[in-house]
Structures are given as C-alpha cells and as structure tokens.
Amino acid sequence: MGSRARLAYLGPVGTFTEAALRTLPAAEQGELYPMPTVAAALDAVRIGEVDNAVVPFENSIEGSVATTLDELAAGDRLQVVGEIVLPVSFSLLVRPGTTLADVTTVATHPHAEAQCRRWLGVTLPDAAVTLVSSTAEAARLVGEGRHDAAVSAPVAAAHYGLTSLVDGVHDNEGAVTRFVVVSRPGPMPAPTGTDRTTLVAYIAEDHPGALLEILTEFAVRGVNLTRIESRPTGSGLGRYCFSVDLEGHVVESRVGEALSALKRVCADVRFLGSYPRADGLAPTTKPGVADGDFTAAASWLARIRSGS
Amino acid sequence: MGSRARLAYLGPVGTFTEAALRTLPAAEQGELYPMPTVAAALDAVRIGEVDNAVVPFENSIEGSVATTLDELAAGDRLQVVGEIVLPVSFSLLVRPGTTLADVTTVATHPHAEAQCRRWLGVTLPDAAVTLVSSTAEAARLVGEGRHDAAVSAPVAAAHYGLTSLVDGVHDNEGAVTRFVVVSRPGPMPAPTGTDRTTLVAYIAEDHPGALLEILTEFAVRGVNLTRIESRPTGSGLGRYCFSVDLEGHVVESRVGEALSALKRVCADVRFLGSYPRADGLAPTTKPGVADGDFTAAASWLARIRSGS
Amino acid sequence: MGSRARLAYLGPVGTFTEAALRTLPAAEQGELYPMPTVAAALDAVRIGEVDNAVVPFENSIEGSVATTLDELAAGDRLQVVGEIVLPVSFSLLVRPGTTLADVTTVATHPHAEAQCRRWLGVTLPDAAVTLVSSTAEAARLVGEGRHDAAVSAPVAAAHYGLTSLVDGVHDNEGAVTRFVVVSRPGPMPAPTGTDRTTLVAYIAEDHPGALLEILTEFAVRGVNLTRIESRPTGSGLGRYCFSVDLEGHVVESRVGEALSALKRVCADVRFLGSYPRADGLAPTTKPGVADGDFTAAASWLARIRSGS
Amino acid sequence: MGSRARLAYLGPVGTFTEAALRTLPAAEQGELYPMPTVAAALDAVRIGEVDNAVVPFENSIEGSVATTLDELAAGDRLQVVGEIVLPVSFSLLVRPGTTLADVTTVATHPHAEAQCRRWLGVTLPDAAVTLVSSTAEAARLVGEGRHDAAVSAPVAAAHYGLTSLVDGVHDNEGAVTRFVVVSRPGPMPAPTGTDRTTLVAYIAEDHPGALLEILTEFAVRGVNLTRIESRPTGSGLGRYCFSVDLEGHVVESRVGEALSALKRVCADVRFLGSYPRADGLAPTTKPGVADGDFTAAASWLARIRSGS
C-alpha cells in the first residue's frame, strides 16, 4: 500500500536541494527521486509518478530561479504546499592529498560560481573555472580526475570520495536559498497566521501603469508583497507576467478579495498556493482589513441593501 | 385611509422647491406641506408626519446646500429615493405699475442674490438689496409694500399679486438646482442602469492622505464620483467628513464592494440611498468591474480555496 | 503721507469680522472701513481704495464661506497675507428689561442660527426666528424694537444699546472662525516654518479621477492638505474647481514643485498666497522632501546629465 | 595612434554577442576582444583597456541576464550608450556526415537549452543534453568529437568546421535578445525623441509599498517603464533593488524630475544612461509633461514666488 511518500527533487544526489528535501518529515521514510531538471521534477508530480517535488525557488544572492518560475507558470497547474529555507554554504572539494597550490581547474555550477566569485578571484586567481550542470556534477568530475577541485555543497564529498579543502568559500555570509514543496492541486495547508501565497498574474494588455494598478489592488486591501518578479511571456520584449509572493493565506478575506480583484482586471491569474512561511513572520497589515472587519462590512452592506 | 401621499418641502409656497415637488406624480393628489426649514422638512419625515420631503441639495452656481448636507448627515438616518433637477430662472417681481426707474430697494434670498449679482449691479446699481429668508418671502414683502422689487421664482407672482417686470435676470444661463426626495429607510428604488448613490464618510483619524485613500478605494473598483464635499464635523478646523455622490447603485457589485471597503477603513459611513439619476447618464467604468466580472471572480476564488 | 493703514472688512460694525480685524497691529492706528459684502471688501482692495481686507473664510461648524471662496477665485487675483482664528461665542442680546419669557421673536444671521439651533430649540421653542443679513443687523433691529432678541456677537450690545441676557448660546464649545487678510499681489510674508498656502485649481477636463490625480501630485511630494473644497464652476452640475489649503510655503521646494505640477496638469491654477498659520503647527512631511533633499537631487541630476 | 575602437564583448567568438557587436559601425575597423564573462567585459571598460563592451541584457524568452544587471549595479559606475536587438535563431550543428539518427549527445548553453527544449524533446527525445558555458563552446566540443551535436548560433559552424543539420530549432518564433553597449561615464548620446533610460534604484528601507511609491513617482510625471526587475541586494531574502528601463531621455524634464524624485526617496539611485531605442518607438506620455509644460510651469512658479 502507498504509505511511503514518493518525493522528487532537482538532482543529482548531493546537492542543496536534496538537503532541503531531507528536512521534511516525509523524507525519512519516503522514496526519493533525483530528477535531471526542474521541469522533470514538476512533471513527475503532474503525471502522478510522485506525490511531491522539491525545487529551488530563489536565492538571496542570485535571485529567483527563472526555470522554476517559468515551469510553475506553464503546463498543468501545480500547488505550492510548503517552503524550506536553507543557509548556503559552499566548500572547495578535492581528491584527498590535493593542496591549494595544486588546483589549476575548478568545476562548479554557474549559481555557485556567482556566489563564490570573489573568493575564487582572490584565492585561485589563475585557476580555470568550468561551469557544469550542478555542483554535484562538479564533484563527480573531480572524483573522476577531470578537474582539480569543485565548489560544491559539502554533502557531495561523501558521494564522490572527496574531501573538503576549504569550507565556507562563499562571498556573502548569511546567504540562503528558498525551496518550494509542490503537489498537484488539492486541499491546501490550513492558515497558520504566518502564511505566504504565491501566484502569477498576466496583465490584460501591456499598457503603461498596469503594474501600478496591480500593486494598488494589493495596497488598498493591506496585502503586502514579499517578492515580485517580472518574467517575459515569450511574446516579445516588453511583454511580461508577474510572479508574486504575498503575505497571508487565500482563505483570509483581504487576500481573497485582492486575488478576486486581480482575476477581474488581469488577463489571467494562476494561483499557486498558500502555505506556512518558513520564517514564521506575521503579516503587517493596515487598519480595517482583518477578517472581522470584512465580516462586519458585509453585514452592514446586506443591511443597507435590504433597506433596513 | 392613507392613499394620499403626504409630502413636505422647504417652503414657503411659491419657491423653486415647490416647483420641484410638483414634478412628482405623487404630488398631484398629495397633501403638500411647506416647512420653514430643511431641518423641519426632514424631521417631518423622521417622525412619520409625512411620507416624503423634497429639499434643495445643490446648485450649479452656488454649490451644495450646506444645511441639507448637514441635516442628512445628522439625526436618524434617512434615505434619498429620487432627485429632481430644475433649471434656475429668476424674475424681477414688482407690484403692478412699478417701473425699473421706481426700484430703489430689492429683496431676495442670499442664493438668488448670488446668482443675479451681476445683473443687479448693471441694471440697478443704486438699489439697496435686502437679504431675506426665501425668494417667496421677498415677494411677500414686495406685496406688502415693504420693498419695491423681489428677485424671485416667477411662480411667486401669482401668490402675492405681483407681476414680472423682467424675466431671466440670472447671470448664468443653464444654471440648475438639484433637489432630493427623501423618505425613511426602506426598500430602495430598483437599479435602472443610470443610478446615483449618496453617502457620508467620516474618516477614521484625521491623517494626511485620508481623502486620497478614500478616493483610491473608489478608483480601484471603477466607481466614479460625481460630487465630493468636505463638511466640518464640528469638532475643530481641519476636521472634516465627506459628502459623496457616486455613479451606480448599491446592489451593483463594484459599488457594494467599494462601500464595504469604506465601511472598513472609515470611522463611520452613512448610506443615504441609491436612486435613478435625473440626467439618465450611464456610469463610465473600467474593464473588469461589471457584475459578471465579480461573479466570475467569486466563483474562481471559491474554486481555488477549495483546492480544486 | 500714507502711514495709516486703510483696512476694509465685512461689516457692519459689531460683528466677529471687526473683532478679527482688531487683532491686527495695523488696525490700532488704521482707518477701518466696514463693507456691506465680501465682494465689496475685496473689490476695495483690488481698486486700491484700501490696503487690506479682512473677510471670514471658514467656520469649524458651518464650513467654508462660499462667497469668500468664490470672490477670491474670480476677478483680479488677490493675495492672502495672513489668517486670524477667533473662537465663536454668541450671546442672546435684548433691550434692557427683557426677560426670556418675553422673547417671542429672535433675529440673527443664518450662520449664527445654524450654530445656536439646538440652544434655541430647547430654550425658546416657540420663538419665531428671523434670518437677517448679519448678527449686527439683528442687534440693530432689536434696538429698534423690531424683534425681541438677537443672537449676536457680544460686542454688538454696546453699539445698539442692548444687554446680554444669556452668553454662550452656541451649541458647540470650541467653535472657531478663520478669517483671512487679503492684499493686492506683491511680496509675500517670509516663510516661518509653520505656513499655509491657499490656491484654487481648475481641473483640465472633468474626467473621473481628476481629483485623485491632483491629490496624488501633492502626496508624492509630501505636501499635506488642511482643507479641500469643491466649488461649482458655474458651467453645470458636476463641474467643479477645488479650493485648497496646504501645509507649507511656496518658496519651499516640495510646495513649489507640487504647485508647478498642478499648473501643468490643470486647466488653471490660481495661487492665493503663502502666510503664517495662526495655530503655529509645523507641517508633517515624509522623508526625502526637505529643501536640502531637493537641492542634493538637483545637483545629482545636473551631474548625471553632464556625464560626469 | 588610437583611432581604432577597442571593443570587448562576451565571448567566445561565434556567439550571438559577437553578432550583435558586428552590427556597430565602430566594429568594422575596431579591435574586438572576446571576454570569458560579462564581469570581465565590463571590467575591461572600467580600467580603460577597451572603449566599449557589448553584453547581453535581456531575452524575450529567458528574461533579463541576471549577471549583467548585477555587474552593472556593482563596481564603478558605467554608462549604457546604446542597445542592439537581434532575433534569436538556433541551429543544430554537427560534424559533416552526421545524421539525426547519429545524435545521442547534444551540447549547448543553458539559455539555448531553455529556448529549444520542446524541439529537443520532440526531435531527439533520447539524446543526453550537456550544458556548457556557451553555445560556441558547445560547437567547439562537437568539433573535437566530444559531443555529437551542438545547439548554437549558426555563425559558430564556420569557426569549428561544422555544418548545420537543422536551422531554426528554437521553440518560439520571434524571440529576440537585447544587448547593451557600455562605456565609461561621459557625454551621453543626444536625445532622439525615441530614447530609453536605464537605472537601478535601492529602496530606502524595505517597507511594504516601497515599489508602489517608486512607480507612483514615475506615473505622476507621465514616465512609462518598459522593464522593471527586482534583484536581491544580497542582504537577505526579501531585500531587493529594482533595475528599471523607462521611456525617454534624462535631459527631458519629466524624466529628470522623476529621477530626482527617486534620488530623494530612495537610499540610492544609480543612473546607467540614456540612449536611442533600437525599436524607434516614441514614448506615450500624458498631457502636461512635455518640456514646454515644465518650462511654462517654472516661469509661473518664479512669477508667483516673486509676488508679481
């Protein structure tokens, strides 16, 4: 019987995404499936091969993961049911016995390279840096002797018989990556008081001020955004949709009314889920937008409409 | 038995308000009660002495009738169920035989004086103008020989044995006065597609930007205002409430949501009624705020909230 | 030589406006001219018959004085150079020997009636109230024996041989009237840090949202309004101009840029002056709109425009 | 002597960026320097090794090039002096004699993979796709026999002895990439009437509504944005700066005033240049924001400030 969760994630094994996945209780007894791409991980959810997928969503240094935004915006609708925030910590992995002086080639993933660029420039100014498809792949190539060192998640060392020559080679302390847990549409996590809602809005026509209008719909209802990204719709420069995270849960009145408003004034809105925030922060709103305020106003409206 | 409508109006007889009242079908067989003040006319409705009252609301030259705004804002809530717009036309009424050269004193109401000031200045530059409580009272005083001429509604001539020496003595062609028909709260006129809604909003605290916030609540929902007046609340200079007319009927979704929003963010909102516009103009709205848009968005919201 | 100031005011003698005028140092040695109307007082300034005029502008109970707003908006431009705020205090003036039981007729000005209505209704429920052109005129008529009592400024008692039967007959404690001091255009009062600016804005075309646009021009520059009144332009119901008071002095950058913006987007703007506030309150602004911020931004702009 | 322009670009040779660079007249006689990274190309400008650099900025499918945004935002200020927009067209390059049936491995750059993903999935569903650092590098590897085929710019074929097996393998017709031409700060291109301005704005504190405020500063002055991207500042999730393109030239009044306003209300603004738009589109503005409107308003302001 199906009691073990089937969980896909952006592989290969030995990356930060696997580490994120392993923070989930369901992962302990679950079947874990590393997938080659974000698209493959999400499609595995869509066709029912797995129950959930964990994919990277944004990074405090590199910004949003465009592929994830785009794959969630296209295809059958999926639902974000959770988020995981992990500190980013890169190590320089080498074959046992290698010293810094030996390192003339370094392999890593472009995002890792971006976050360790200054360290590499200072410490290994003459090393050739090769960009590969993942930090785990970089570690594998070092294990095979194809490169001298890999900038990688430390957990990859064990997988490929490497050792860490230097830990913490990232340029920015405090960098974090946010991952999302994705399922097929279905009952969503109950509101906790510290929730986040994610959606994609396609503006009705590309007129000046469209973004201002969208932001105003949120602002008048006291709904704060925590992230807004423009993404090209693929139909030409200057044609965008907006990927948005906001404070609150869709069952809350102010969020529901704001989403309905967006649905009315946009060409389309794709709701991607409401789920607990990893940071546990409560929304900052404004007076008059609590659920009780909406209920009282609705009663008043019914009363005046009935003429009493 | 109560089959004859009892109708109060701002008297005395022979004023424009009586003329406005007489445009109502109910006035033909109704009992008409001229009242000395707007307050008295409205109180007669409140205590059930009459069914309706007709009082002046605003004038295209003089602006709103502050007394009417204030009396509707205070006391038990009343309901505007209709409006009447009449062209303003003043005549110079005299006792038979009087010529322009004989006129050394003119009586009129301050609002009439304001609207005939240029004509009086040019035609009767040396005449002393006395302001009295109504144009009909001015005509009465001329009938008694206390003044030489009255600037008045032409209909007052017959009541007081006067004749019109000059018609159309007002400075602005096309001036109109708008009157409202008031009842106790009850079933309101059905929406016609060309309706107006009147309300009073008391801002929650007198902070800079409060009016901007209120206007934004209307604007995001495509609700246009046709009149907005600040009125002092009586609690100090700089403390205002806002008397508002807007396009549309409270049963329409965009109007209902906007009023609910005001109710949430204001200290208080007094709804004063939705009723057909005298000018028959349809609202200009914006895309996405028709009732069908609200219904579709509500269905969508219910669907995503249910996780389907 | 012309060392004595010639000062007009809305008469007659014995009104609150005279009391306001007498608070001005220039009034001590000045020649004082009571005028029959606000228009006459302002025209006396326009044609140079007097140096200044003092006229009532708004009242914390009754609202703005429409005549003053309209007379300042029309005709040759004048300039407000100061304001005076006086507490409103009405007395019931009678001929010596009259008792409350003797009072069957009361004369007063409509604005005074509005502010003492409850007191009159409770204390003299059966008295006939006659509205006349000023509270001083009411006192004069009582002196002549034409009415039993006048609701009036207490100072009128001495002029007409009356005595105060009851002081403080106004309904609202703390009511005040604000008067403005008007001159021909010329050098304006230097900024004091607690100034007010008055203007009239005519919207370019009467489109929905015009008022919202105007308010936004002020809000983005941190300029707060202390009063905004819509006034009919005389060209039809629903056609308005806006009479505005705002915090700050036109020489301040944020006020100057906001006024320039209004000038650009409105059909017309009439500047009516910057002058010290009677209440001495400093503006509440927002970060980034102090004069130093504007100067620094202008330097930066010049620098980037020059390519350095 | 230095009459030949020294031009860096994001290499290697045989990429779309080289093709973009070659559209510049200066490239005909210029010295062309392919650089390994965007950072290296921009730094070559900063230290004076080259006069200009051409780097990719955004793509109508993939969105902005994060590295370019971030490298322009950091380090010494540079200036965008032009833009180039090229249609995107990918080919499948192979060694002569290779057929589709022979292709089991494909090399390409991640962005090219993203834009040809559907074609690859349909045409070569079983091929292993390896992501490398550029499409030209992919072609080079195919030339060396390390992979069977490269998805690449067609121009790379000649450099590496390859032939095109299939042209137009990209999923979206009409895709374009926009490149920018960068110099050190200095005199900027004169306004043409169809210009674009690029800047980065750092919000003063990360409060809800900060983006709305920035957009309002542009909107009130009739300045339309053609692109807005949030980019992490590196100091934590939810901390962003905004990369903005807008219609118009900084010498125009409405743009200058808007930029000054941003400078006042933001923690910092980095101006990155005004330059002709490749598409030749003129700005859509609103009434009242032409240079003549600003000049007239400034004259009016000077006049009223002087009291005349």
Coordinates of C-alpha atoms in Angstrom, one line a residue, chain D residues 13-239:
Chain D
V13 CA 33.9 34.1 -30.8
G14 CA 31.0 32.7 -32.7
T15 CA 28.2 33.7 -30.2
F16 CA 25.2 35.9 -30.6
T17 CA 27.0 38.7 -28.7
E18 CA 29.7 38.8 -31.4
A19 CA 27.0 39.1 -34.0
A20 CA 25.4 41.9 -32.1
L21 CA 28.7 43.7 -31.8
R22 CA 29.3 43.4 -35.5
T23 CA 26.2 45.5 -36.2
L24 CA 28.1 48.5 -34.8
P25 CA 29.8 50.7 -37.4
A26 CA 32.8 51.0 -35.0
A27 CA 33.3 47.3 -35.1
E28 CA 34.3 47.3 -38.8
Q29 CA 37.7 48.8 -38.1
G30 CA 37.8 48.1 -34.4
E31 CA 39.8 45.7 -32.3
L32 CA 37.5 43.0 -31.0
Y33 CA 38.2 41.4 -27.7
P34 CA 36.1 38.3 -26.7
M35 CA 35.9 38.1 -22.9
P36 CA 35.2 35.0 -20.8
T37 CA 32.5 36.6 -18.6
V38 CA 30.2 39.6 -18.5
A39 CA 32.2 40.8 -15.5
A40 CA 35.5 40.6 -17.4
A41 CA 34.0 42.5 -20.4
L42 CA 32.7 45.3 -18.1
D43 CA 35.9 45.5 -16.1
A44 CA 37.9 45.9 -19.3
V45 CA 35.8 49.1 -19.8
R46 CA 36.2 50.2 -16.2
I47 CA 40.0 50.0 -16.3
G48 CA 40.3 51.6 -19.7
E49 CA 41.6 48.5 -21.6
V50 CA 38.7 48.9 -24.1
D51 CA 36.4 51.8 -25.1
N52 CA 33.2 49.8 -25.1
A53 CA 31.8 46.5 -24.2
V54 CA 28.8 44.7 -25.7
V55 CA 27.0 42.3 -23.3
P56 CA 23.6 40.6 -23.4
F57 CA 20.9 42.3 -21.3
E58 CA 17.6 40.5 -21.7
N59 CA 15.9 38.0 -23.9
S60 CA 12.3 37.8 -24.8
I61 CA 12.1 34.2 -23.7
E62 CA 14.5 33.9 -20.9
G63 CA 14.2 37.3 -19.3
S64 CA 16.9 39.5 -18.0
V65 CA 20.5 38.4 -17.8
A66 CA 21.0 38.5 -14.1
T67 CA 24.8 38.7 -14.3
T68 CA 24.6 41.8 -16.5
L69 CA 22.1 43.5 -14.2
D70 CA 24.2 42.7 -11.2
E71 CA 27.6 43.6 -12.7
L72 CA 26.2 47.0 -13.9
A73 CA 24.7 47.6 -10.4
A74 CA 28.0 46.9 -8.6
G75 CA 31.5 48.3 -9.0
D76 CA 32.4 51.6 -10.6
R77 CA 29.6 53.2 -12.4
L78 CA 29.4 52.5 -16.2
Q79 CA 27.1 54.1 -18.8
V80 CA 24.9 52.4 -21.4
V81 CA 25.3 54.3 -24.6
G82 CA 23.3 52.1 -27.0
E83 CA 21.3 48.9 -27.4
I84 CA 21.1 46.3 -30.1
V85 CA 18.2 43.9 -30.6
L86 CA 18.8 40.7 -32.6
P87 CA 16.4 37.9 -33.5
V88 CA 17.3 34.6 -31.8
S89 CA 17.9 31.8 -34.2
F90 CA 19.5 28.5 -33.2
S91 CA 20.8 25.7 -35.4
L92 CA 21.8 22.1 -34.7
L93 CA 25.4 22.0 -35.7
V94 CA 27.2 18.7 -36.4
R95 CA 30.4 17.3 -38.0
P96 CA 29.9 16.8 -41.7
G97 CA 28.2 13.4 -42.3
T98 CA 26.4 13.2 -39.0
T99 CA 22.6 12.4 -39.4
L100 CA 19.9 13.0 -36.8
A101 CA 19.8 9.3 -36.1
D102 CA 23.5 9.5 -35.1
V103 CA 22.9 12.2 -32.4
T104 CA 23.0 10.7 -28.9
T105 CA 24.6 13.6 -27.1
V106 CA 23.9 17.3 -27.5
A107 CA 25.9 20.2 -26.0
T108 CA 24.6 23.7 -25.6
H109 CA 24.4 26.7 -23.2
P110 CA 21.6 26.6 -20.5
H111 CA 19.8 29.6 -22.1
A112 CA 19.9 28.0 -25.5
E113 CA 18.6 24.7 -24.0
A114 CA 15.7 26.6 -22.4
Q115 CA 14.8 28.1 -25.8
C116 CA 15.0 24.8 -27.7
R117 CA 13.7 22.4 -25.0
R118 CA 10.5 21.5 -26.8
W119 CA 12.2 20.9 -30.1
L120 CA 14.9 18.8 -28.5
G121 CA 12.2 16.8 -26.5
V122 CA 10.3 16.0 -29.7
T123 CA 13.1 15.5 -32.2
L124 CA 15.8 14.0 -30.0
P125 CA 14.0 12.6 -27.0
D126 CA 16.7 10.1 -26.1
A127 CA 19.7 12.4 -26.6
A128 CA 21.7 13.4 -23.5
V129 CA 22.0 17.2 -23.2
T130 CA 25.1 18.6 -21.7
L131 CA 25.1 22.2 -20.6
V132 CA 28.3 24.1 -21.2
S133 CA 29.5 27.7 -20.8
S134 CA 28.5 29.0 -24.2
T135 CA 26.9 27.9 -27.5
A136 CA 30.3 28.4 -29.1
E137 CA 32.0 26.2 -26.6
A138 CA 29.4 23.6 -27.5
A139 CA 30.3 23.9 -31.1
R140 CA 34.0 23.6 -30.2
L141 CA 33.4 20.4 -28.3
V142 CA 31.4 18.9 -31.2
G143 CA 34.4 19.8 -33.4
E144 CA 36.6 17.9 -31.0
G145 CA 34.3 14.9 -31.2
R146 CA 33.3 15.2 -27.6
H147 CA 29.6 15.5 -28.4
D148 CA 27.5 14.6 -31.5
A149 CA 25.7 17.9 -32.0
A150 CA 25.6 21.5 -30.7
V151 CA 22.6 23.8 -30.4
S152 CA 24.3 27.0 -31.3
A153 CA 24.3 30.3 -33.2
P154 CA 24.7 29.4 -36.9
V155 CA 27.8 31.5 -37.1
A156 CA 29.8 29.1 -35.0
A157 CA 29.7 26.5 -37.7
A158 CA 32.5 28.1 -39.7
H159 CA 34.7 28.6 -36.7
Y160 CA 34.8 24.9 -35.8
G161 CA 34.4 23.1 -39.1
L162 CA 30.8 22.1 -38.5
T163 CA 27.7 22.1 -40.7
S164 CA 24.1 22.9 -39.8
L165 CA 21.9 19.8 -39.7
V166 CA 18.7 21.7 -38.8
D167 CA 18.2 25.5 -38.8
G168 CA 15.6 27.3 -36.6
V169 CA 15.5 24.7 -33.8
H170 CA 14.2 27.3 -31.3
D171 CA 10.7 26.8 -29.9
N172 CA 9.5 30.4 -30.2
E173 CA 9.5 32.3 -33.4
G174 CA 10.2 36.0 -32.9
A175 CA 12.4 35.6 -29.9
V176 CA 14.9 38.4 -29.7
T177 CA 17.9 39.3 -27.5
R178 CA 18.7 42.8 -26.4
F179 CA 22.3 43.7 -25.9
V180 CA 23.7 46.9 -24.4
V181 CA 26.8 48.9 -25.4
V182 CA 28.6 50.1 -22.4
S183 CA 31.2 52.8 -21.9
R184 CA 32.8 54.7 -19.0
P185 CA 30.7 57.7 -17.8
G186 CA 31.0 60.7 -20.2
P187 CA 28.9 62.7 -22.6
M188 CA 25.8 60.7 -23.4
P189 CA 24.0 60.2 -26.7
A190 CA 21.9 63.3 -27.6
P191 CA 18.1 62.8 -27.3
T192 CA 16.4 61.5 -30.4
G193 CA 12.8 61.5 -29.3
T194 CA 12.8 57.8 -29.1
D195 CA 15.1 57.1 -26.2
R196 CA 15.4 54.8 -23.3
T197 CA 16.9 55.4 -19.8
T198 CA 18.3 52.7 -17.6
L199 CA 18.8 52.9 -13.8
V200 CA 19.0 50.9 -10.6
A201 CA 17.0 52.0 -7.5
Y202 CA 17.7 50.9 -4.0
I203 CA 14.8 51.4 -1.7
A204 CA 15.4 53.4 1.4
E205 CA 14.0 50.8 3.8
D206 CA 12.3 47.6 2.9
H207 CA 8.7 48.7 3.8
P208 CA 5.6 47.4 2.2
G209 CA 4.6 49.8 -0.5
A210 CA 8.1 50.9 -1.4
L211 CA 7.7 49.7 -5.0
L212 CA 4.3 51.3 -5.3
E213 CA 5.8 54.6 -4.2
I214 CA 8.5 54.3 -6.8
L215 CA 6.0 53.5 -9.6
T216 CA 3.8 56.4 -8.5
E217 CA 6.8 58.8 -8.8
F218 CA 7.1 57.8 -12.4
A219 CA 3.4 57.7 -13.1
V220 CA 2.5 61.2 -11.9
R221 CA 5.2 62.5 -14.3
G222 CA 4.0 60.5 -17.2
V223 CA 7.1 58.4 -17.4
N224 CA 6.4 54.8 -18.5
L225 CA 8.5 51.9 -17.6
T226 CA 9.4 49.3 -20.2
R227 CA 11.1 46.9 -17.8
I228 CA 11.3 46.5 -14.1
E229 CA 13.2 43.7 -12.4
S230 CA 13.6 43.1 -8.7
R231 CA 17.1 41.9 -7.9
P232 CA 18.3 40.7 -4.5
T233 CA 20.7 43.1 -2.8
G234 CA 22.5 40.1 -1.2
S235 CA 21.5 41.1 2.3
G236 CA 18.7 38.5 2.7
L237 CA 15.5 37.1 1.2
G238 CA 13.0 39.9 0.6
R239 CA 15.6 42.6 0.2

